[in-house]
Amino acid sequence: VVSRPAQPRSKSRKPSRSQNPSANTRLSAQDFQFGETLGEGSYSTVMRARYTRSGQEYAIKILDKNHLIRKEKMLVALAEKNVLVKLGAGHPGIIHLHWTFQDEWSLFFVLDLAPNGEMQSRISRLGSLSLACARYYTAQIVDAIEYMHDKDVIHRDLKPENLLLDSEFRIKITDFGTGKILENGQERANSFVGTAQYIAPELLERNETSKSSDLWSLGCIVFQMIAGRFAFQGLSEYLTWQKIKSLEYSFPEGFDEDAKDFVSTLLVRDPQQRLGASRTPSSPSLLRSHPFFASINWNTLWTDPPPPLD
Ligand SMILES: NC(=O)c1nn(CC2CCNCC2)c2c1CCc1cnc(N=C3C=CCC=C3)nc1-2
């Protein structure tokens, strides 16, 4: 990825037309004061930025055009934008795309900033989360996943690194670079994506992903939040995959019984048999009615403060 100066190069070029739904202004990099780098991908850099006119902070994903073209990833970048546009601003648990614009070198996605970083960092720092915390965050993730799936979007790389925390320490699911829109009732998609410890067996065995693959990843995430370690971890990626395919995992002593049952209903080899796999937007959610969530008030889930992290 091209390393960017603190302030993008200013050239007397007309910024391209931006997608700024709230006004007729034409956005350009000069409208922002860029700060720290939040993350780097193979063809993108995410930077903290302040919109000069309002003072509002955002995360701006900068995609290098030449790199996208050379690596034939332009369609991937546009697919990510389409997923983000389809998800819109409709859910508090999903990072929202505010605007896009481009210049001669880069595409710019102006996204919500989640100032409190990754869930992964919390789990690493604390070892594991308190049961109350794990329950609260799992409920938020379930709520966001069901919203996403109701819009026929699958994430395909859910993991604690992609679960960010906003200013109120609420979940924000991010990085839809591996996201997929299922067209016209399509149930499954072919393409290899994902991160070793969270990949569903059907992806390893049949290169197949579906909404249910996100549910498998959810099971892995809940296990990790409570146990403080991966459900599936071998000495190599290949051995990790072998454990996933043979469903070789075990709960540590003292793992909460309701949480154990919840995780066990998701870490199921057959995608169709996972809890919530056959849910439709009009059918009741089997995930939400699981006993693990007995103490969750789904109506105030996004306004309730999180329990203490440890
Ligand atoms: N790939 C992305 O779309 C993306 N990547 N990041 C940073 C990554 C850092 C590594 N783990 C995955 C996320 C972001 C976004 C969206 C938008 C976004 C919004 N806020 C933050 N905030 C962070 C704050 C502190 C540390 C890391 C990220 N980060 C992002």
Coordinates of C-alpha atoms in Angstrom, one line a residue, residues 122-294:
R122 CA -9.8 -6.6 25.3
I123 CA -9.8 -10.4 25.3
S124 CA -6.0 -10.5 25.0
R125 CA -5.5 -7.9 27.7
L126 CA -8.0 -9.4 30.1
G127 CA -7.5 -13.1 29.2
S128 CA -11.2 -13.5 28.9
L129 CA -14.4 -11.5 29.4
S130 CA -16.7 -11.8 32.4
L131 CA -19.8 -14.0 31.6
A132 CA -22.1 -10.9 31.8
C133 CA -19.9 -9.1 29.4
A134 CA -19.6 -12.0 27.0
R135 CA -23.4 -12.3 27.1
Y136 CA -24.0 -8.6 26.4
Y137 CA -21.5 -8.5 23.5
T138 CA -22.8 -11.8 22.1
A139 CA -26.4 -10.4 22.1
Q140 CA -25.2 -7.3 20.2
I141 CA -23.4 -9.5 17.7
V142 CA -26.5 -11.7 17.2
D143 CA -28.6 -8.6 16.7
A144 CA -26.2 -7.2 14.1
I145 CA -25.7 -10.5 12.3
E146 CA -29.5 -11.0 12.0
Y147 CA -29.8 -7.5 10.6
M148 CA -27.1 -8.2 8.1
H149 CA -28.5 -11.6 7.1
D150 CA -32.0 -10.1 6.7
K151 CA -30.4 -7.9 4.0
D152 CA -28.9 -11.0 2.4
V153 CA -25.4 -9.9 3.4
I154 CA -22.9 -12.4 4.8
H155 CA -19.7 -11.2 6.4
R156 CA -17.5 -14.3 5.9
D157 CA -14.7 -13.2 8.2
L158 CA -16.2 -12.6 11.6
K159 CA -13.6 -12.6 14.3
P160 CA -12.7 -10.5 17.4
E161 CA -10.4 -8.4 15.3
N162 CA -13.4 -7.3 13.3
L163 CA -15.5 -6.5 16.3
L164 CA -14.8 -2.9 17.2
L165 CA -15.9 -0.9 20.2
D166 CA -17.5 2.5 19.8
S167 CA -17.3 5.5 22.1
E168 CA -19.9 3.8 24.4
F169 CA -18.0 0.4 24.3
R170 CA -20.8 -1.1 22.1
I171 CA -20.0 -3.5 19.3
K172 CA -19.4 -2.3 15.7
I173 CA -18.9 -5.0 13.2
T174 CA -16.4 -3.9 10.5
D175 CA -14.3 -4.9 7.5
F176 CA -16.8 -6.0 4.9
G177 CA -14.0 -6.5 2.4
T178 CA -14.9 -10.2 2.5
G179 CA -18.6 -9.5 2.6
K180 CA -21.0 -10.9 0.0
I181 CA -24.5 -10.0 -1.1
L182 CA -26.5 -13.1 -1.8
E183 CA -28.5 -12.3 -4.9
N184 CA -32.2 -13.3 -5.5
G185 CA -32.6 -16.1 -2.9
Q186 CA -29.1 -17.4 -3.4
E187 CA -28.2 -19.5 -0.3
R188 CA -24.5 -20.1 -0.8
A189 CA -21.5 -18.4 -2.3
N190 CA -18.2 -19.9 -3.5
S191 CA -14.9 -18.1 -2.8
F192 CA -12.3 -18.8 -0.3
V193 CA -12.1 -16.2 2.5
G194 CA -11.8 -16.2 6.3
T195 CA -9.3 -16.6 9.1
A196 CA -8.1 -20.0 10.1
Q197 CA -9.5 -20.4 13.6
Y198 CA -13.0 -19.1 12.6
I199 CA -13.5 -20.9 9.2
A200 CA -16.5 -23.1 9.0
P201 CA -16.0 -26.7 7.9
E202 CA -18.1 -26.3 4.7
L203 CA -15.7 -23.6 3.5
L204 CA -12.7 -26.0 4.1
E205 CA -14.4 -29.0 2.5
R206 CA -16.6 -27.5 -0.3
N207 CA -15.4 -23.9 -0.6
E208 CA -18.9 -22.9 0.3
T209 CA -20.1 -20.0 2.5
S210 CA -23.6 -19.1 3.6
K211 CA -25.3 -17.1 6.3
S212 CA -24.7 -20.2 8.5
S213 CA -20.9 -19.8 8.1
D214 CA -21.2 -16.6 10.1
L215 CA -23.1 -18.5 12.8
W216 CA -20.2 -21.0 13.0
S217 CA -17.8 -18.0 13.4
L218 CA -20.1 -16.6 16.1
G219 CA -19.8 -19.9 18.0
C220 CA -16.0 -19.7 17.8
I221 CA -16.1 -16.0 19.0
V222 CA -18.3 -16.8 22.0
F223 CA -16.1 -19.7 23.0
Q224 CA -13.0 -17.4 22.8
M225 CA -14.6 -14.5 24.8
I226 CA -15.4 -16.8 27.7
A227 CA -12.6 -19.4 27.6
G228 CA -9.9 -16.8 26.7
R229 CA -8.5 -19.2 24.0
F230 CA -9.4 -20.5 20.5
A231 CA -11.9 -23.3 20.2
F232 CA -9.8 -24.7 17.3
Q233 CA -6.1 -24.2 17.4
G234 CA -3.4 -26.6 16.0
L235 CA 0.3 -26.2 15.7
S236 CA -0.2 -25.2 12.1
E237 CA -3.0 -23.8 10.0
Y238 CA -3.4 -27.2 8.4
L239 CA -3.8 -28.9 11.8
T240 CA -6.2 -26.2 12.9
W241 CA -8.3 -27.0 9.8
Q242 CA -8.2 -30.7 10.7
K243 CA -9.5 -30.0 14.1
I244 CA -12.4 -27.9 12.6
K245 CA -13.3 -30.6 10.1
S246 CA -13.3 -33.3 12.9
L247 CA -15.1 -30.9 15.3
E248 CA -12.2 -31.5 17.8
Y249 CA -12.7 -29.0 20.6
S250 CA -13.5 -29.1 24.3
F251 CA -14.8 -26.6 26.9
P252 CA -12.5 -25.7 29.8
E253 CA -13.7 -26.5 33.4
G254 CA -16.2 -24.0 34.7
F255 CA -17.5 -22.9 31.3
D256 CA -21.0 -21.6 31.9
E257 CA -23.6 -24.4 31.1
D258 CA -26.0 -22.1 29.1
A259 CA -23.1 -20.7 27.2
K260 CA -21.8 -24.2 26.5
D261 CA -25.2 -25.2 25.1
F262 CA -25.3 -22.0 23.0
V263 CA -21.8 -22.6 21.5
S264 CA -22.6 -26.3 21.0
T265 CA -25.7 -25.4 18.9
L266 CA -23.5 -23.3 16.6
L267 CA -20.4 -25.5 16.3
V268 CA -22.3 -28.1 14.3
R269 CA -20.8 -29.5 11.1
D270 CA -24.0 -29.4 9.1
P271 CA -24.7 -25.7 8.3
Q272 CA -28.4 -26.4 8.1
Q273 CA -28.5 -27.8 11.7
R274 CA -26.9 -24.7 13.4
L275 CA -29.2 -22.7 15.7
G276 CA -30.8 -20.0 13.6
A277 CA -29.7 -21.4 10.3
S278 CA -33.1 -21.5 8.7
R279 CA -34.3 -18.2 10.2
T280 CA -36.2 -15.8 7.9
P281 CA -36.9 -12.1 8.6
S282 CA -40.5 -12.9 9.5
S283 CA -39.7 -16.0 11.7
P284 CA -38.9 -15.7 15.4
S285 CA -35.2 -15.8 16.3
L286 CA -34.1 -19.1 17.9
L287 CA -30.8 -17.5 18.7
R288 CA -32.4 -14.7 20.8
S289 CA -34.6 -17.1 22.7
H290 CA -31.8 -19.4 23.8
P291 CA -31.5 -19.6 27.7
F292 CA -28.0 -18.0 27.5
F293 CA -29.8 -14.7 26.8
A294 CA -32.5 -15.1 29.5

